Coordinates of C-alpha atoms in Angstrom, one line a residue:
X1 CA -23.8 -4.1 17.2
X2 CA -21.6 -6.6 15.4
X3 CA -17.8 -6.6 15.9
X4 CA -15.5 -8.2 13.3
X5 CA -11.8 -8.9 13.4
X6 CA -9.3 -11.4 11.8
X7 CA -8.0 -14.0 14.1
X8 CA -4.5 -12.7 14.0
X9 CA -5.7 -9.4 15.5
X10 CA -5.8 -10.9 19.0
X11 CA -2.4 -12.5 18.5
X12 CA -0.7 -9.2 18.1
X13 CA 1.7 -8.0 20.8
X14 CA 4.2 -5.2 20.5
X15 CA 7.7 -6.7 20.4
X16 CA 9.1 -3.3 21.6
X17 CA 12.9 -3.1 21.6
X18 CA 13.2 -6.2 19.4
X19 CA 11.3 -4.5 16.5
X20 CA 13.4 -4.2 13.4
X21 CA 11.7 -0.9 12.2
X22 CA 9.6 0.4 15.1
X23 CA 7.1 3.2 15.0
X24 CA 9.4 5.6 16.9
X25 CA 11.5 6.3 13.8
X26 CA 11.3 8.6 10.8
X27 CA 7.7 9.9 10.9
X28 CA 6.4 12.7 13.1
X29 CA 3.4 11.7 15.4
X30 CA 0.1 13.6 15.5
X31 CA -0.7 14.3 19.2
X32 CA -4.3 14.6 20.2
X33 CA -5.3 17.9 21.9
X34 CA -5.8 16.4 25.3
X35 CA -2.3 14.7 25.3
X36 CA -0.6 17.8 23.9
X37 CA -2.0 19.9 26.7
X38 CA -0.8 17.4 29.3
X39 CA 2.7 17.2 27.7
X40 CA 3.0 21.0 27.9
X41 CA 2.3 20.8 31.7
X42 CA 4.9 18.1 32.5
X43 CA 7.7 19.5 34.6
X44 CA 11.4 18.6 34.7
X45 CA 13.7 17.3 31.9
X46 CA 11.0 15.1 30.4
X47 CA 8.6 18.0 30.0
X48 CA 11.4 20.2 28.6
X49 CA 12.2 17.6 25.8
X50 CA 8.5 17.3 25.0
X51 CA 7.9 21.0 24.7
X52 CA 11.0 21.5 22.6
X53 CA 9.7 19.0 20.0
X54 CA 6.0 19.8 19.9
X55 CA 4.9 21.9 17.0
X56 CA 1.7 23.1 15.3
X57 CA 0.7 22.7 11.7
X58 CA -2.7 23.2 10.1
X59 CA -4.4 23.4 13.4
X60 CA -2.9 20.1 14.6
X61 CA -0.1 19.3 17.1
X62 CA 2.8 17.0 16.2
X63 CA 5.7 15.5 18.0
X64 CA 8.7 16.0 15.8
X65 CA 11.5 13.6 15.2
X66 CA 14.5 15.9 14.8
X67 CA 17.1 13.3 14.1
X68 CA 14.9 10.7 12.5
X69 CA 13.7 9.1 15.8
X70 CA 11.3 10.0 18.5
X71 CA 12.8 12.1 21.3
X72 CA 11.1 9.8 23.7
X73 CA 12.8 6.6 22.4
X74 CA 15.5 5.3 24.8
X75 CA 18.6 3.6 23.7
X76 CA 17.0 0.2 24.4
X77 CA 14.2 1.0 21.9
X78 CA 11.6 1.5 24.7
X79 CA 9.5 4.6 25.3
X80 CA 10.8 7.0 28.0
X81 CA 7.3 8.6 28.4
X82 CA 5.6 5.2 29.0
X83 CA 8.4 4.1 31.3
X84 CA 8.2 7.2 33.5
X85 CA 4.5 8.0 33.5
X86 CA 2.8 4.8 32.4
X87 CA 0.9 3.7 29.3
X88 CA -1.9 6.1 30.0
X89 CA 0.5 9.0 29.2
X90 CA 0.8 7.9 25.6
X91 CA -1.1 10.0 23.0
X92 CA -3.9 8.3 21.1
X93 CA -1.8 7.5 18.0
X94 CA 1.0 5.8 20.0
X95 CA -1.5 4.0 22.3
X96 CA -3.5 2.5 19.4
X97 CA -0.9 1.9 16.7
X98 CA -1.0 -0.5 14.8
X99 CA -4.6 -1.3 15.6
X100 CA -7.3 -0.1 13.2
X101 CA -10.9 0.6 14.1
X102 CA -13.5 1.3 11.4
X103 CA -16.9 2.1 12.9
X104 CA -19.8 1.8 10.5
X105 CA -22.6 2.3 13.1
X106 CA -24.3 -1.1 13.2
X107 CA -21.0 -2.9 12.9
X108 CA -17.3 -2.2 13.6
X109 CA -14.3 -3.8 12.0
X110 CA -10.9 -4.1 13.7
X111 CA -7.6 -4.8 12.0
X112 CA -3.9 -4.1 12.1
X113 CA -1.8 -1.7 10.0
X114 CA 0.8 -3.4 7.9
X115 CA 3.3 -0.6 8.5
X116 CA 4.1 -2.4 11.8
X117 CA 6.7 -5.3 11.1
X118 CA 5.0 -7.6 13.6
X119 CA 1.6 -6.9 12.2
X120 CA 2.9 -7.5 8.7
X121 CA 4.3 -10.9 9.7
X122 CA 1.0 -11.9 11.2
X123 CA -1.0 -10.8 8.2
X124 CA 1.3 -12.5 5.6
X125 CA 1.2 -15.7 7.6
X126 CA -2.6 -15.7 7.5
X127 CA -4.0 -18.4 5.3
X128 CA -7.7 -17.3 5.2
X129 CA -9.8 -14.2 4.9
X130 CA -12.3 -15.3 7.5
X131 CA -13.4 -12.8 10.2
X132 CA -14.3 -13.6 13.8
X133 CA -17.7 -12.1 14.7
X134 CA -18.9 -11.0 18.1
X135 CA -22.1 -9.3 19.2
X136 CA -22.4 -6.4 21.7
X137 CA -25.3 -4.2 22.7
X138 CA -25.6 -0.8 21.1
X139 CA -24.8 0.7 17.7
X140 CA -26.9 3.0 15.5
X141 CA -27.3 3.2 11.7
X142 CA -24.3 5.0 10.2
X143 CA -24.5 8.3 8.5
X144 CA -24.2 6.9 5.0
X145 CA -26.2 5.5 2.1
X146 CA -27.6 2.2 3.3
X147 CA -28.1 0.9 -0.2
X148 CA -24.5 1.5 -1.1
X149 CA -23.3 -0.2 2.0
X150 CA -25.5 -3.2 1.3
X151 CA -23.9 -3.5 -2.1
X152 CA -20.4 -3.4 -0.6
X153 CA -21.3 -5.9 2.1
X154 CA -22.8 -8.3 -0.4
X155 CA -19.9 -8.1 -2.9
X156 CA -16.7 -8.0 -0.7
X157 CA -16.8 -11.7 0.0
X158 CA -16.7 -12.4 -3.7
X159 CA -13.8 -10.1 -4.1
X160 CA -11.9 -11.9 -1.4
X161 CA -12.8 -15.3 -2.9
X162 CA -11.3 -14.2 -6.2
X163 CA -8.0 -13.4 -4.4
X164 CA -7.9 -16.9 -2.8
X165 CA -9.0 -18.9 -5.9
X166 CA -6.1 -21.2 -6.5
X167 CA -7.2 -22.0 -10.1
X168 CA -5.6 -18.8 -11.2
X169 CA -2.2 -17.3 -11.0
X170 CA -1.7 -14.4 -8.6
X171 CA -1.5 -11.9 -11.4
X172 CA -4.7 -13.3 -12.9
X173 CA -6.5 -13.0 -9.6
X174 CA -5.5 -9.3 -9.4
X175 CA -6.8 -8.7 -13.0
X176 CA -10.1 -10.4 -12.0
X177 CA -10.2 -8.3 -8.9
X178 CA -9.9 -5.1 -11.0
X179 CA -12.7 -6.1 -13.4
X180 CA -15.0 -7.2 -10.6
X181 CA -14.4 -3.9 -9.0
X182 CA -15.8 -2.2 -12.1
X183 CA -18.8 -4.5 -12.0
X184 CA -19.5 -3.5 -8.3
X185 CA -18.9 0.1 -9.1
X186 CA -21.7 -0.2 -11.7
X187 CA -24.0 -1.4 -9.0
X188 CA -23.1 1.5 -6.8
X189 CA -23.8 3.8 -9.6
X190 CA -27.3 2.4 -10.0
X191 CA -26.9 -0.6 -12.3
X192 CA -28.3 -4.1 -11.8
X193 CA -26.4 -7.0 -10.2
X194 CA -24.7 -9.2 -12.7
X195 CA -23.2 -12.7 -12.7
X196 CA -19.4 -12.8 -12.8
X197 CA -17.8 -15.6 -14.7
X198 CA -14.0 -15.5 -14.1
X199 CA -13.0 -17.8 -17.0
X200 CA -14.9 -15.8 -19.5
X201 CA -13.9 -12.4 -18.0
X202 CA -10.2 -13.4 -18.0
X203 CA -10.3 -14.0 -21.7
X204 CA -11.9 -10.6 -22.3
X205 CA -9.3 -9.0 -20.1
X206 CA -6.5 -10.4 -22.2
X207 CA -8.0 -9.0 -25.3
X208 CA -8.2 -5.5 -23.7
X209 CA -4.7 -5.5 -22.1
X210 CA -2.0 -3.1 -23.4
X211 CA 1.7 -3.7 -23.6
X212 CA 2.3 -2.9 -20.0
X213 CA 5.0 -0.5 -18.9
X214 CA 6.0 -0.6 -15.2
X215 CA 8.6 2.1 -15.7
X216 CA 5.9 4.8 -15.8
X217 CA 4.4 3.5 -12.6
X218 CA 7.8 3.8 -10.8
X219 CA 8.2 7.3 -12.2
X220 CA 4.8 8.2 -10.7
X221 CA 5.8 6.6 -7.3
X222 CA 9.1 8.5 -7.2
X223 CA 7.0 11.7 -7.5
X224 CA 5.2 10.9 -4.3
X225 CA 6.4 11.9 -0.8
X226 CA 9.2 9.6 0.2
X227 CA 10.0 9.1 3.9
X228 CA 13.1 6.9 3.9
X229 CA 16.2 6.5 1.7
X230 CA 15.6 2.8 1.7
X231 CA 12.3 3.2 -0.1
X232 CA 13.9 5.6 -2.6
X233 CA 16.5 3.0 -3.4
X234 CA 13.8 0.4 -3.9
X235 CA 12.0 2.6 -6.4
X236 CA 15.1 3.5 -8.3
X237 CA 16.1 -0.2 -8.8
X238 CA 13.1 -2.4 -9.5
X239 CA 13.5 -5.9 -10.8
X240 CA 13.4 -6.5 -14.6
X241 CA 10.5 -8.9 -14.2
X242 CA 7.8 -9.2 -11.6
X243 CA 7.7 -11.9 -9.0
X244 CA 4.1 -12.9 -8.3
X245 CA 4.6 -14.4 -4.8
X246 CA 1.7 -15.8 -2.9
X247 CA 1.9 -13.2 -0.2
X248 CA 0.5 -10.7 -2.7
X249 CA -2.9 -12.3 -2.4
X250 CA -2.8 -11.7 1.3
X251 CA -1.5 -8.2 0.9
X252 CA -4.4 -7.6 -1.5
X253 CA -6.9 -9.1 0.9
X254 CA -5.6 -6.8 3.6
X255 CA -6.2 -3.9 1.3
X256 CA -9.7 -5.0 0.5
X257 CA -10.5 -5.3 4.2
X258 CA -9.0 -1.9 4.9
X259 CA -10.4 0.2 2.1
X260 CA -13.4 -1.6 0.5
X261 CA -16.2 -0.2 2.8
X262 CA -14.6 3.2 2.8
X263 CA -16.2 3.7 -0.6
X264 CA -19.5 4.3 1.2
X265 CA -18.2 7.8 2.0
X266 CA -17.7 9.0 -1.6
X267 CA -19.0 6.1 -3.8
X268 CA -15.5 5.6 -5.3
X269 CA -14.9 1.9 -5.1
X270 CA -12.8 1.4 -8.2
X271 CA -10.3 4.0 -7.2
X272 CA -9.6 2.0 -4.0
X273 CA -9.5 -1.3 -5.9
X274 CA -7.1 0.0 -8.4
X275 CA -4.9 1.4 -5.5
X276 CA -4.7 -2.1 -4.0
X277 CA -3.9 -3.7 -7.4
X278 CA -1.2 -1.1 -8.2
X279 CA 0.4 -1.6 -4.8
X280 CA 0.7 -5.4 -5.6
X281 CA 2.2 -4.6 -8.9
X282 CA 4.8 -2.3 -7.4
X283 CA 5.7 -4.9 -4.7
X284 CA 6.0 -7.6 -7.4
X285 CA 8.8 -5.6 -9.1
X286 CA 10.6 -4.9 -5.8
X287 CA 10.5 -8.1 -3.8
X288 CA 13.5 -10.4 -3.3
X289 CA 13.3 -14.2 -2.9
X290 CA 12.9 -14.8 0.8
X291 CA 9.8 -14.7 3.0
X292 CA 11.4 -12.2 5.3
X293 CA 12.2 -9.9 2.4
X294 CA 8.5 -10.0 1.4
X295 CA 7.5 -9.0 5.0
X296 CA 10.1 -6.2 5.0
X297 CA 9.0 -4.9 1.6
X298 CA 5.3 -4.9 2.2
X299 CA 5.8 -3.3 5.7
X300 CA 7.9 -0.6 4.1
X301 CA 5.3 0.0 1.3
X302 CA 2.6 0.4 4.0
X303 CA 4.7 2.8 6.0
X304 CA 5.6 5.0 3.0
X305 CA 2.2 4.9 1.3
X306 CA -0.6 4.0 3.7
X307 CA 0.6 6.1 6.5
X308 CA 0.9 9.2 4.3
X309 CA -2.6 10.7 3.6
X310 CA -1.1 12.8 0.8
X311 CA 0.3 9.8 -1.0
X312 CA -3.1 7.9 -0.7
X313 CA -4.9 11.0 -2.1
X314 CA -2.4 11.2 -5.0
X315 CA -2.9 7.6 -6.0
X316 CA -6.7 7.8 -5.7
X317 CA -6.6 10.9 -8.0
X318 CA -3.9 9.4 -10.2
X319 CA -5.9 6.4 -11.2
X320 CA -8.2 8.7 -13.2
X321 CA -5.6 10.9 -14.8
X322 CA -2.2 9.2 -15.0
X323 CA -1.2 7.3 -18.1
X324 CA 0.8 4.9 -16.0
X325 CA -2.2 3.9 -13.9
X326 CA -4.7 3.2 -16.8
X327 CA -6.4 -0.2 -16.9
X328 CA -4.7 -1.1 -20.2
X329 CA -1.3 -0.6 -18.7
X330 CA -2.1 -2.4 -15.5
X331 CA -3.6 -5.4 -17.3
X332 CA -0.7 -5.5 -19.7
X333 CA 1.6 -6.0 -16.7
X334 CA -0.7 -8.5 -15.1
X335 CA -1.5 -10.6 -18.2

C-alpha cells in the first residue's frame, strides 16, 4: 500500500489557545457513537455539561455550541475534556481535525483541511504540489472502477502542472483547468485520450467566453447556508474587480488534491473541477491586499463551504442548473 502526503502535513501542530479562529467555535461537532456513549456515562459537572449539550439528529449525535462556542472550551482556548480526561477522550472529529485521510484501497492520501487557520497558512506557503510517498504492507483494491481511477491518476499531475505554469496569468490557469477538466471527463465517459495544447485552447476559450457577471455568483452563494456573520458581510460587499493573487493557484491545487479522485465514486469530475474554479473566483472578489488577509479569507471560505456537506452538494448540483455557474459566465470573468 502506498501512502502519499504533502510535506507540510508533517509540519502541522495545533497552536491551541493562540489560534485566531479555532475549531471550538460556531459549528456543532458530530460525535461518533462510541464517544457519545462514553460522554453519557461521565459523572460529575463535566458529564452534566456534556449531556446537556448532546443532541440527536438524523440518527447521528452532535455536541451543540449553544452560545457559538464549544461548551468544553475553557477561557484560555484549551479543551476542558482533554485537560481532565486526556486526548483519548476526544471524539473522532476533534481528535483528527484538521487531518484528512482518503483511502483508495491500494493507496491512501493524507492532507489538511484549510478551514484550520494554521493548516491554511501552511498550504498557502507551499511552493510545490509534490507529494511524499511511503510504502507500507497491506492494502486491497478499492471498491471502484479501476479504469476510471487509472484515468484520474494519469491526468491529475497535468491538472496540477497547469495551475503552476508561470507562463499564464492565474485567471488563465483556472480557465485552462476548467477546459482540461472537460477533456478528462470525456475520457471517463469512454472517449479516447487527447493531447492538450494550452496556447491553442486558451484562444478557443476566449472566443467562447461570455460577458461574465460575478453578481449572480454572489447571489447564489448568499442562498447557501451561512455559518458566520463575517462571511455574510464578505458576500454582501465584494470588490468591484477581482484580484488574481498567487495564493489562488495553491488554493486550487489544494482543491484538486482533495476532490479530484473523489470522482471515482460517481464519475462526476467536471462538477468538482468547476467547484474549485468557482471557489477561486469568489475568493478573487473578496480578498484584501495582504498575505494574512488571503489566509483569513480562504480559511473562512473552507469553513463555510467545505465543512458544510449541504453547501458542497448545492454547488455540485448548481454547476449544472444555475445560470451564474455556466461555463460562459465563469470564462467571461476569468478571461
